Amino acid sequence: GSMAKRVQQLCQYLVDHYDGDASGVWRDVPTGAEVLKRLNALPGYGKQKSQIFLALLGKQMGITPEGWREAAGPYGDADARRSAADITGPESLEQVRAYKQETKRAARKKT
């Protein structure tokens, strides 16, 4: 129920702001900072999800407005294996999983 409500809110936002065309969020936007700002405005999107989505656009879709790597933060690093933006096959999937497991282990040690 709550996930359906979130999806409906996101879809309604896209209809209201981009005539229902999700690519309007990034199409013809001159800078990565502006794409990030638009992604952050989407319902359910915070900084991390927006940065990962921006990195996905740049790394996987070839959508690379000026400054996109900087706006994507560490997720934009060319050699990163942090998120879905970095998964291109089984090997990179394992690298991302290993990174996430290590991050969780390090967080537990801090507490």
Short mmCIF file of N, CA and C in Angstrom, two decimals:
data_model
loop_
_atom_site.label_atom_id
_atom_site.label_comp_id
_atom_site.label_asym_id
_atom_site.label_seq_id
_atom_site.Cartn_x
_atom_site.Cartn_y
_atom_site.Cartn_z
N GLY A 1 0.80 -1.20 0.00
CA GLY A 1 0.00 0.00 0.00
C GLY A 1 0.84 1.26 0.00
N SER A 2 1.81 1.33 0.91
CA SER A 2 2.60 2.56 0.99
C SER A 2 3.49 2.73 -0.24
N MET A 3 4.00 1.62 -0.79
CA MET A 3 4.82 1.71 -1.99
C MET A 3 3.98 2.17 -3.18
N ALA A 4 2.76 1.68 -3.27
CA ALA A 4 1.87 2.10 -4.35
C ALA A 4 1.59 3.60 -4.26
N LYS A 5 1.42 4.08 -3.04
CA LYS A 5 1.17 5.52 -2.85
C LYS A 5 2.39 6.33 -3.30
N ARG A 6 3.58 5.86 -2.99
CA ARG A 6 4.81 6.57 -3.41
C ARG A 6 4.93 6.61 -4.93
N VAL A 7 4.65 5.48 -5.56
CA VAL A 7 4.73 5.42 -7.03
C VAL A 7 3.71 6.38 -7.64
N GLN A 8 2.51 6.41 -7.08
CA GLN A 8 1.47 7.31 -7.59
C GLN A 8 1.90 8.77 -7.42
N GLN A 9 2.51 9.10 -6.30
CA GLN A 9 2.98 10.47 -6.07
C GLN A 9 4.06 10.85 -7.09
N LEU A 10 4.98 9.93 -7.33
CA LEU A 10 6.04 10.19 -8.30
C LEU A 10 5.45 10.37 -9.70
N CYS A 11 4.55 9.49 -10.08
CA CYS A 11 3.92 9.60 -11.40
C CYS A 11 3.15 10.91 -11.54
N GLN A 12 2.43 11.29 -10.51
CA GLN A 12 1.67 12.54 -10.56
C GLN A 12 2.61 13.74 -10.69
N TYR A 13 3.73 13.70 -9.98
CA TYR A 13 4.72 14.77 -10.08
C TYR A 13 5.25 14.87 -11.51
N LEU A 14 5.53 13.73 -12.12
CA LEU A 14 6.03 13.73 -13.50
C LEU A 14 4.99 14.27 -14.46
N VAL A 15 3.74 13.95 -14.22
CA VAL A 15 2.65 14.50 -15.06
C VAL A 15 2.57 16.01 -14.88
N ASP A 16 2.59 16.45 -13.64
CA ASP A 16 2.43 17.87 -13.34
C ASP A 16 3.61 18.73 -13.83
N HIS A 17 4.83 18.19 -13.75
CA HIS A 17 6.01 19.00 -14.05
C HIS A 17 6.67 18.70 -15.39
N TYR A 18 6.45 17.51 -15.93
CA TYR A 18 7.15 17.10 -17.16
C TYR A 18 6.20 16.46 -18.17
N ASP A 19 4.91 16.81 -18.10
CA ASP A 19 3.91 16.26 -19.02
C ASP A 19 3.95 14.74 -19.08
N GLY A 20 4.32 14.11 -17.98
CA GLY A 20 4.34 12.66 -17.90
C GLY A 20 5.56 12.02 -18.53
N ASP A 21 6.51 12.82 -18.99
CA ASP A 21 7.71 12.30 -19.65
C ASP A 21 8.88 12.36 -18.67
N ALA A 22 9.23 11.22 -18.10
CA ALA A 22 10.29 11.18 -17.08
C ALA A 22 11.62 11.70 -17.61
N SER A 23 11.88 11.50 -18.90
CA SER A 23 13.16 11.97 -19.45
C SER A 23 13.28 13.49 -19.41
N GLY A 24 12.16 14.17 -19.22
CA GLY A 24 12.21 15.62 -19.07
C GLY A 24 13.00 16.06 -17.85
N VAL A 25 13.16 15.17 -16.91
CA VAL A 25 13.94 15.49 -15.70
C VAL A 25 15.39 15.79 -16.08
N TRP A 26 15.92 15.12 -17.08
CA TRP A 26 17.33 15.30 -17.45
C TRP A 26 17.56 15.79 -18.88
N ARG A 27 16.57 15.68 -19.73
CA ARG A 27 16.74 16.06 -21.14
C ARG A 27 17.00 17.57 -21.28
N ASP A 28 18.02 17.89 -22.05
CA ASP A 28 18.37 19.28 -22.36
C ASP A 28 18.72 20.12 -21.13
N VAL A 29 19.19 19.48 -20.07
CA VAL A 29 19.62 20.20 -18.88
C VAL A 29 21.13 20.39 -18.98
N PRO A 30 21.62 21.63 -18.87
CA PRO A 30 23.04 21.89 -19.17
C PRO A 30 24.04 21.42 -18.13
N THR A 31 23.62 21.23 -16.87
CA THR A 31 24.60 20.87 -15.84
C THR A 31 24.12 19.71 -14.98
N GLY A 32 25.10 18.98 -14.49
CA GLY A 32 24.80 17.91 -13.55
C GLY A 32 24.15 18.42 -12.28
N ALA A 33 24.56 19.60 -11.85
CA ALA A 33 23.98 20.19 -10.63
C ALA A 33 22.48 20.42 -10.81
N GLU A 34 22.08 20.86 -12.00
CA GLU A 34 20.65 21.09 -12.26
C GLU A 34 19.89 19.77 -12.33
N VAL A 35 20.47 18.75 -12.96
CA VAL A 35 19.82 17.43 -12.99
C VAL A 35 19.65 16.93 -11.55
N LEU A 36 20.70 17.07 -10.74
CA LEU A 36 20.62 16.62 -9.35
C LEU A 36 19.51 17.38 -8.61
N LYS A 37 19.40 18.66 -8.84
CA LYS A 37 18.36 19.47 -8.20
C LYS A 37 16.97 18.95 -8.61
N ARG A 38 16.80 18.64 -9.88
CA ARG A 38 15.52 18.12 -10.36
C ARG A 38 15.23 16.74 -9.77
N LEU A 39 16.25 15.90 -9.69
CA LEU A 39 16.05 14.57 -9.09
C LEU A 39 15.69 14.69 -7.61
N ASN A 40 16.36 15.59 -6.90
CA ASN A 40 16.06 15.80 -5.48
C ASN A 40 14.62 16.26 -5.25
N ALA A 41 14.04 16.92 -6.25
CA ALA A 41 12.67 17.42 -6.12
C ALA A 41 11.63 16.32 -6.30
N LEU A 42 12.04 15.17 -6.83
CA LEU A 42 11.10 14.08 -7.04
C LEU A 42 10.63 13.50 -5.71
N PRO A 43 9.35 13.22 -5.57
CA PRO A 43 8.87 12.59 -4.34
C PRO A 43 9.58 11.27 -4.08
N GLY A 44 10.07 11.12 -2.86
CA GLY A 44 10.75 9.89 -2.48
C GLY A 44 12.24 9.87 -2.78
N TYR A 45 12.74 10.94 -3.36
CA TYR A 45 14.16 11.00 -3.70
C TYR A 45 14.89 11.93 -2.73
N GLY A 46 15.92 11.38 -2.10
CA GLY A 46 16.80 12.17 -1.27
C GLY A 46 18.14 12.33 -1.97
N LYS A 47 19.09 12.87 -1.27
CA LYS A 47 20.39 13.15 -1.87
C LYS A 47 21.06 11.89 -2.42
N GLN A 48 21.12 10.83 -1.64
CA GLN A 48 21.82 9.62 -2.06
C GLN A 48 21.15 8.98 -3.28
N LYS A 49 19.85 8.81 -3.24
CA LYS A 49 19.15 8.20 -4.38
C LYS A 49 19.32 9.06 -5.63
N SER A 50 19.27 10.37 -5.46
CA SER A 50 19.44 11.28 -6.60
C SER A 50 20.85 11.18 -7.18
N GLN A 51 21.84 11.11 -6.32
CA GLN A 51 23.22 10.99 -6.80
C GLN A 51 23.43 9.65 -7.53
N ILE A 52 22.87 8.59 -7.00
CA ILE A 52 23.00 7.28 -7.64
C ILE A 52 22.30 7.31 -9.01
N PHE A 53 21.12 7.91 -9.08
CA PHE A 53 20.39 7.98 -10.34
C PHE A 53 21.17 8.82 -11.35
N LEU A 54 21.74 9.92 -10.92
CA LEU A 54 22.56 10.75 -11.81
C LEU A 54 23.77 9.97 -12.31
N ALA A 55 24.41 9.21 -11.43
CA ALA A 55 25.55 8.38 -11.84
C ALA A 55 25.09 7.32 -12.84
N LEU A 56 23.93 6.75 -12.63
CA LEU A 56 23.38 5.76 -13.56
C LEU A 56 23.16 6.39 -14.93
N LEU A 57 22.60 7.59 -14.95
CA LEU A 57 22.40 8.28 -16.23
C LEU A 57 23.73 8.49 -16.96
N GLY A 58 24.74 8.92 -16.22
CA GLY A 58 26.03 9.20 -16.84
C GLY A 58 26.77 7.95 -17.27
N LYS A 59 26.82 6.97 -16.39
CA LYS A 59 27.63 5.78 -16.65
C LYS A 59 26.96 4.78 -17.58
N GLN A 60 25.66 4.64 -17.48
CA GLN A 60 24.97 3.60 -18.23
C GLN A 60 24.20 4.13 -19.45
N MET A 61 23.75 5.39 -19.37
CA MET A 61 22.89 5.92 -20.42
C MET A 61 23.57 6.98 -21.30
N GLY A 62 24.80 7.37 -20.93
CA GLY A 62 25.53 8.36 -21.72
C GLY A 62 24.98 9.78 -21.60
N ILE A 63 24.23 10.04 -20.55
CA ILE A 63 23.69 11.38 -20.31
C ILE A 63 24.65 12.09 -19.37
N THR A 64 25.48 12.96 -19.95
CA THR A 64 26.62 13.51 -19.22
C THR A 64 26.68 15.04 -19.31
N PRO A 65 25.74 15.73 -18.69
CA PRO A 65 25.84 17.18 -18.70
C PRO A 65 27.08 17.63 -17.92
N GLU A 66 27.52 18.81 -18.18
CA GLU A 66 28.72 19.35 -17.53
C GLU A 66 28.62 19.20 -16.02
N GLY A 67 29.68 18.66 -15.41
CA GLY A 67 29.76 18.53 -13.96
C GLY A 67 28.95 17.39 -13.37
N TRP A 68 28.52 16.44 -14.21
CA TRP A 68 27.67 15.37 -13.68
C TRP A 68 28.40 14.51 -12.67
N ARG A 69 29.69 14.22 -12.91
CA ARG A 69 30.43 13.37 -11.96
C ARG A 69 30.54 14.05 -10.60
N GLU A 70 30.82 15.32 -10.60
CA GLU A 70 30.93 16.06 -9.33
C GLU A 70 29.59 16.09 -8.61
N ALA A 71 28.52 16.32 -9.35
CA ALA A 71 27.19 16.37 -8.74
C ALA A 71 26.78 15.01 -8.19
N ALA A 72 27.23 13.94 -8.84
CA ALA A 72 26.90 12.58 -8.39
C ALA A 72 27.73 12.17 -7.17
N GLY A 73 28.69 13.00 -6.79
CA GLY A 73 29.52 12.69 -5.62
C GLY A 73 30.33 11.43 -5.85
N PRO A 74 30.54 10.65 -4.81
CA PRO A 74 31.38 9.45 -4.94
C PRO A 74 30.79 8.42 -5.91
N TYR A 75 29.49 8.50 -6.18
CA TYR A 75 28.86 7.56 -7.10
C TYR A 75 29.27 7.85 -8.55
N GLY A 76 29.75 9.04 -8.81
CA GLY A 76 30.18 9.41 -10.15
C GLY A 76 31.61 9.03 -10.47
N ASP A 77 32.37 8.59 -9.47
CA ASP A 77 33.76 8.19 -9.72
C ASP A 77 33.81 7.11 -10.78
N ALA A 78 34.73 7.27 -11.72
CA ALA A 78 34.82 6.34 -12.84
C ALA A 78 35.08 4.90 -12.41
N ASP A 79 35.87 4.73 -11.38
CA ASP A 79 36.23 3.37 -10.95
C ASP A 79 35.43 2.89 -9.74
N ALA A 80 34.36 3.58 -9.42
CA ALA A 80 33.55 3.21 -8.26
C ALA A 80 32.82 1.89 -8.48
N ARG A 81 32.62 1.17 -7.41
CA ARG A 81 31.79 -0.04 -7.41
C ARG A 81 30.90 0.05 -6.17
N ARG A 82 30.06 1.11 -6.14
CA ARG A 82 29.26 1.43 -4.97
C ARG A 82 27.77 1.14 -5.10
N SER A 83 27.25 1.20 -6.32
CA SER A 83 25.79 1.22 -6.47
C SER A 83 25.35 0.58 -7.78
N ALA A 84 24.05 0.60 -7.99
CA ALA A 84 23.47 0.08 -9.23
C ALA A 84 24.05 0.76 -10.46
N ALA A 85 24.52 1.97 -10.32
CA ALA A 85 25.12 2.69 -11.44
C ALA A 85 26.37 2.00 -11.96
N ASP A 86 26.97 1.17 -11.14
CA ASP A 86 28.24 0.52 -11.49
C ASP A 86 28.07 -0.93 -11.95
N ILE A 87 26.87 -1.43 -11.97
CA ILE A 87 26.64 -2.83 -12.30
C ILE A 87 26.45 -2.99 -13.81
N THR A 88 27.36 -3.73 -14.40
CA THR A 88 27.28 -4.01 -15.84
C THR A 88 27.29 -5.50 -16.14
N GLY A 89 27.42 -6.30 -15.11
CA GLY A 89 27.45 -7.74 -15.30
C GLY A 89 27.69 -8.44 -13.98
N PRO A 90 27.84 -9.75 -14.00
CA PRO A 90 28.00 -10.52 -12.76
C PRO A 90 29.21 -10.10 -11.92
N GLU A 91 30.32 -9.81 -12.56
CA GLU A 91 31.52 -9.44 -11.81
C GLU A 91 31.34 -8.11 -11.08
N SER A 92 30.83 -7.12 -11.77
CA SER A 92 30.64 -5.82 -11.11
C SER A 92 29.53 -5.90 -10.06
N LEU A 93 28.54 -6.76 -10.27
CA LEU A 93 27.50 -6.97 -9.25
C LEU A 93 28.14 -7.48 -7.97
N GLU A 94 29.03 -8.44 -8.08
CA GLU A 94 29.73 -8.98 -6.91
C GLU A 94 30.59 -7.90 -6.24
N GLN A 95 31.22 -7.05 -7.03
CA GLN A 95 32.05 -5.98 -6.47
C GLN A 95 31.19 -4.98 -5.69
N VAL A 96 30.03 -4.64 -6.22
CA VAL A 96 29.13 -3.72 -5.52
C VAL A 96 28.63 -4.37 -4.23
N ARG A 97 28.26 -5.64 -4.30
CA ARG A 97 27.80 -6.34 -3.09
C ARG A 97 28.90 -6.37 -2.03
N ALA A 98 30.13 -6.64 -2.45
CA ALA A 98 31.26 -6.67 -1.51
C ALA A 98 31.47 -5.30 -0.89
N TYR A 99 31.36 -4.25 -1.68
CA TYR A 99 31.52 -2.88 -1.16
C TYR A 99 30.45 -2.60 -0.11
N LYS A 100 29.21 -2.94 -0.41
CA LYS A 100 28.12 -2.69 0.54
C LYS A 100 28.30 -3.48 1.84
N GLN A 101 28.74 -4.72 1.72
CA GLN A 101 28.97 -5.53 2.92
C GLN A 101 30.08 -4.93 3.76
N GLU A 102 31.15 -4.48 3.13
CA GLU A 102 32.26 -3.87 3.86
C GLU A 102 31.81 -2.58 4.53
N THR A 103 31.00 -1.80 3.85
CA THR A 103 30.49 -0.55 4.42
C THR A 103 29.64 -0.85 5.66
N LYS A 104 28.82 -1.88 5.59
CA LYS A 104 28.00 -2.26 6.75
C LYS A 104 28.86 -2.74 7.90
N ARG A 105 29.89 -3.53 7.60
CA ARG A 105 30.80 -4.00 8.66
C ARG A 105 31.50 -2.83 9.34
N ALA A 106 31.96 -1.89 8.54
CA ALA A 106 32.65 -0.72 9.10
C ALA A 106 31.70 0.10 9.97
N ALA A 107 30.46 0.23 9.57
CA ALA A 107 29.48 0.99 10.35
C ALA A 107 29.20 0.29 11.68
N ARG A 108 29.13 -1.04 11.67
CA ARG A 108 28.89 -1.78 12.92
C ARG A 108 30.05 -1.62 13.88
N LYS A 109 31.26 -1.58 13.37
CA LYS A 109 32.45 -1.41 14.23
C LYS A 109 32.46 -0.06 14.91
N LYS A 110 31.89 0.94 14.27
CA LYS A 110 31.87 2.29 14.84
C LYS A 110 30.90 2.41 16.00
N THR A 111 29.90 1.52 16.06
CA THR A 111 28.90 1.65 17.14
C THR A 111 29.25 0.80 18.32
#
